[in-house]
Amino acid sequence: RSTFMGSTAAFPAEPGDADDSLVGSELKLFRLTQKAIVSDLDDMLCRLKAETESNQEELMGALVFTCNGRGPSESVFIKEENLDASRFAEKFPNLPLMGFYCAGEIGPAARALVESSAFQSGLVSFQGFTAVFGIFVRPKLSPKPHTRYNDVARSEERLEAYLKSIRANV
């Protein structure tokens, strides 16, 4: 998407620097446009829907933490009220969603221009002008029963053996 204009700056160490906290760090700058913001959101939601459907996952609900610069009312960048919640509701009309607006969001590092899974973990960062969604997925139960509890017929026998071992140690 040509609407993202990316730049990267590196911070090399200077001999004798007292503060080397920026050594090896990168700073990525992007020029935001309304088209880029909406396109990135729509792409991510489409990936999320495709992944959950292909994996036959049952979604239970979601949280959203959105930069207060993205709403709730129209802004310089976004000409749509409640952009993130509205677009989410279009893709997942019956899924409960709740959240709030933030002045900085904590979540997986924003990955503009990177095609990746909609589900991300790790690489947590503090960022701005983003929307971070947390999705609740119902865990899939193993089709194989736990061997620990599937033999009810022998449970009384096992209990007696356990109690006998306790009595022997008393």
Short mmCIF file of C-alpha atoms in Angstrom, two decimals:
data_model
loop_
_atom_site.label_atom_id
_atom_site.label_comp_id
_atom_site.label_asym_id
_atom_site.label_seq_id
_atom_site.Cartn_x
_atom_site.Cartn_y
_atom_site.Cartn_z
CA ARG A 1 0.00 0.00 0.00
CA SER A 2 1.65 3.17 -1.12
CA THR A 3 -0.28 5.24 1.42
CA PHE A 4 2.22 4.31 4.16
CA MET A 5 5.43 6.28 3.84
CA GLY A 6 7.97 4.56 6.07
CA SER A 7 11.38 5.70 7.29
CA THR A 8 13.81 4.09 9.69
CA ALA A 9 16.39 5.90 11.78
CA ALA A 10 19.25 4.16 13.59
CA PHE A 11 21.00 5.52 16.67
CA PRO A 12 24.71 4.62 16.55
CA ALA A 13 26.80 4.79 19.69
CA GLU A 14 29.17 7.74 20.05
CA PRO A 15 32.43 7.11 21.89
CA GLY A 16 32.14 8.31 25.47
CA ASP A 17 28.34 8.53 25.51
CA ALA A 18 27.12 8.52 29.10
CA ASP A 19 23.64 7.42 28.06
CA ASP A 20 23.63 4.47 25.68
CA SER A 21 19.92 3.67 26.10
CA LEU A 22 19.25 4.35 22.41
CA VAL A 23 22.15 2.29 21.10
CA GLY A 24 20.87 -0.21 18.56
CA SER A 25 17.32 1.17 18.71
CA GLU A 26 15.25 1.87 15.64
CA LEU A 27 12.64 4.52 15.17
CA LYS A 28 10.06 3.98 12.44
CA LEU A 29 8.08 6.92 11.19
CA PHE A 30 4.96 6.67 9.05
CA ARG A 31 2.93 9.37 7.40
CA LEU A 32 -0.68 8.61 8.18
CA THR A 33 -3.52 9.27 5.80
CA GLN A 34 -7.21 8.52 6.17
CA LYS A 35 -6.99 6.00 3.35
CA ALA A 36 -4.06 4.19 5.01
CA ILE A 37 -5.75 4.05 8.42
CA VAL A 38 -9.01 2.63 7.08
CA SER A 39 -7.25 0.27 4.67
CA ASP A 40 -5.00 -1.14 7.41
CA LEU A 41 -7.98 -1.66 9.75
CA ASP A 42 -10.09 -3.33 7.06
CA ASP A 43 -7.20 -5.60 6.01
CA MET A 44 -6.60 -6.71 9.59
CA LEU A 45 -10.29 -7.41 10.21
CA CYS A 46 -10.54 -9.38 6.95
CA ARG A 47 -7.51 -11.48 7.96
CA LEU A 48 -9.05 -12.06 11.40
CA LYS A 49 -12.35 -13.21 9.90
CA ALA A 50 -10.64 -15.47 7.35
CA GLU A 51 -8.35 -17.05 9.96
CA THR A 52 -11.07 -17.73 12.49
CA GLU A 53 -13.37 -19.19 9.84
CA SER A 54 -10.67 -21.39 8.29
CA ASN A 55 -9.68 -22.69 11.74
CA GLN A 56 -13.35 -23.16 12.65
CA GLU A 57 -12.83 -21.14 15.82
CA GLU A 58 -15.74 -19.97 17.92
CA LEU A 59 -15.36 -16.35 18.96
CA MET A 60 -16.88 -15.38 22.30
CA GLY A 61 -16.28 -11.62 22.40
CA ALA A 62 -13.67 -8.93 21.95
CA LEU A 63 -12.04 -5.91 23.56
CA VAL A 64 -10.75 -2.86 21.73
CA PHE A 65 -8.34 -0.22 22.97
CA THR A 66 -8.31 2.66 20.52
CA CYS A 67 -6.28 5.85 20.43
CA ASN A 68 -8.45 8.82 21.35
CA GLY A 69 -7.17 10.43 18.13
CA ARG A 70 -9.19 7.82 16.21
CA GLY A 71 -12.53 8.80 17.67
CA PRO A 72 -15.18 8.55 18.88
CA SER A 73 -16.12 11.52 16.72
CA GLU A 74 -14.73 12.48 13.33
CA SER A 75 -11.19 13.85 13.27
CA VAL A 76 -8.67 15.28 10.85
CA PHE A 77 -7.61 11.77 9.81
CA ILE A 78 -10.83 9.85 10.18
CA LYS A 79 -14.11 11.02 8.70
CA GLU A 80 -16.14 8.23 10.31
CA GLU A 81 -17.50 8.15 13.86
CA ASN A 82 -16.44 5.17 15.98
CA LEU A 83 -14.33 3.86 13.11
CA ASP A 84 -12.78 0.84 14.82
CA ALA A 85 -15.94 -0.36 16.58
CA SER A 86 -18.12 0.26 13.52
CA ARG A 87 -15.85 -1.64 11.15
CA PHE A 88 -15.51 -4.49 13.67
CA ALA A 89 -19.32 -4.70 13.97
CA GLU A 90 -19.61 -4.91 10.16
CA LYS A 91 -17.30 -7.93 10.03
CA PHE A 92 -18.56 -9.59 13.23
CA PRO A 93 -22.17 -8.40 13.62
CA ASN A 94 -23.18 -10.70 16.50
CA LEU A 95 -19.96 -10.62 18.50
CA PRO A 96 -19.95 -8.56 21.72
CA LEU A 97 -17.31 -5.81 21.70
CA MET A 98 -16.34 -3.44 24.47
CA GLY A 99 -13.39 -1.19 25.12
CA PHE A 100 -12.30 2.38 25.59
CA TYR A 101 -10.23 5.19 24.14
CA CYS A 102 -6.62 5.60 25.26
CA ALA A 103 -3.79 8.08 25.08
CA GLY A 104 -1.32 5.42 23.97
CA GLU A 105 -1.96 1.72 23.50
CA ILE A 106 -0.02 -1.29 24.74
CA GLY A 107 -0.09 -4.33 22.53
CA PRO A 108 1.74 -6.26 19.86
CA ALA A 109 3.99 -3.96 17.84
CA ALA A 110 2.15 -2.34 14.94
CA ARG A 111 3.17 -4.15 11.78
CA ALA A 112 2.36 -1.83 8.91
CA LEU A 113 3.24 -3.19 5.50
CA VAL A 114 3.73 -6.70 6.90
CA GLU A 115 1.41 -9.50 5.89
CA SER A 116 1.09 -11.64 9.00
CA SER A 117 -1.42 -13.52 11.07
CA ALA A 118 -4.22 -11.47 12.57
CA PHE A 119 -3.34 -13.14 15.87
CA GLN A 120 -0.16 -11.72 17.33
CA SER A 121 1.63 -12.13 20.62
CA GLY A 122 4.92 -10.95 21.99
CA LEU A 123 6.88 -7.93 20.82
CA VAL A 124 4.71 -5.77 23.04
CA SER A 125 5.19 -2.05 22.67
CA PHE A 126 3.69 1.25 23.71
CA GLN A 127 2.38 2.98 20.62
CA GLY A 128 0.04 5.69 19.48
CA PHE A 129 -2.76 6.16 16.97
CA THR A 130 -3.47 2.43 16.91
CA ALA A 131 -6.36 0.13 17.68
CA VAL A 132 -5.53 -2.99 19.69
CA PHE A 133 -8.12 -5.77 19.65
CA GLY A 134 -8.21 -8.65 22.12
CA ILE A 135 -10.28 -11.57 20.86
CA PHE A 136 -11.75 -14.26 23.13
CA VAL A 137 -11.68 -17.63 21.37
CA ARG A 138 -13.39 -20.67 22.88
CA PRO A 139 -10.71 -23.29 23.52
CA LYS A 140 -11.05 -26.46 21.51
CA LEU A 141 -11.52 -29.54 23.64
CA SER A 142 -9.30 -32.50 22.97
CA PRO A 143 -11.25 -35.35 21.36
CA LYS A 144 -9.24 -37.82 23.42
CA PRO A 145 -10.41 -38.11 27.04
CA HIS A 146 -7.89 -37.68 29.79
CA THR A 147 -6.51 -41.07 30.78
CA ARG A 148 -6.58 -39.96 34.37
CA TYR A 149 -10.38 -39.94 34.56
CA ASN A 150 -11.62 -42.25 31.83
CA ASP A 151 -11.40 -45.46 33.85
CA VAL A 152 -14.26 -45.00 36.34
CA ALA A 153 -14.56 -48.75 36.91
CA ARG A 154 -11.15 -48.84 38.63
CA SER A 155 -11.57 -45.62 40.63
CA GLU A 156 -12.76 -47.38 43.80
CA GLU A 157 -9.83 -49.78 43.61
CA ARG A 158 -7.40 -46.89 43.19
CA LEU A 159 -8.93 -45.00 46.11
CA GLU A 160 -8.53 -48.05 48.37
CA ALA A 161 -4.86 -48.43 47.32
CA TYR A 162 -4.24 -44.74 48.00
CA LEU A 163 -5.85 -44.88 51.45
CA LYS A 164 -3.91 -48.04 52.27
CA SER A 165 -0.62 -46.29 51.41
CA ILE A 166 -1.53 -43.36 53.67
CA ARG A 167 -2.38 -45.67 56.58
CA ALA A 168 0.91 -47.50 56.12
CA ASN A 169 2.85 -44.24 56.48
CA VAL A 170 1.03 -43.08 59.62
#
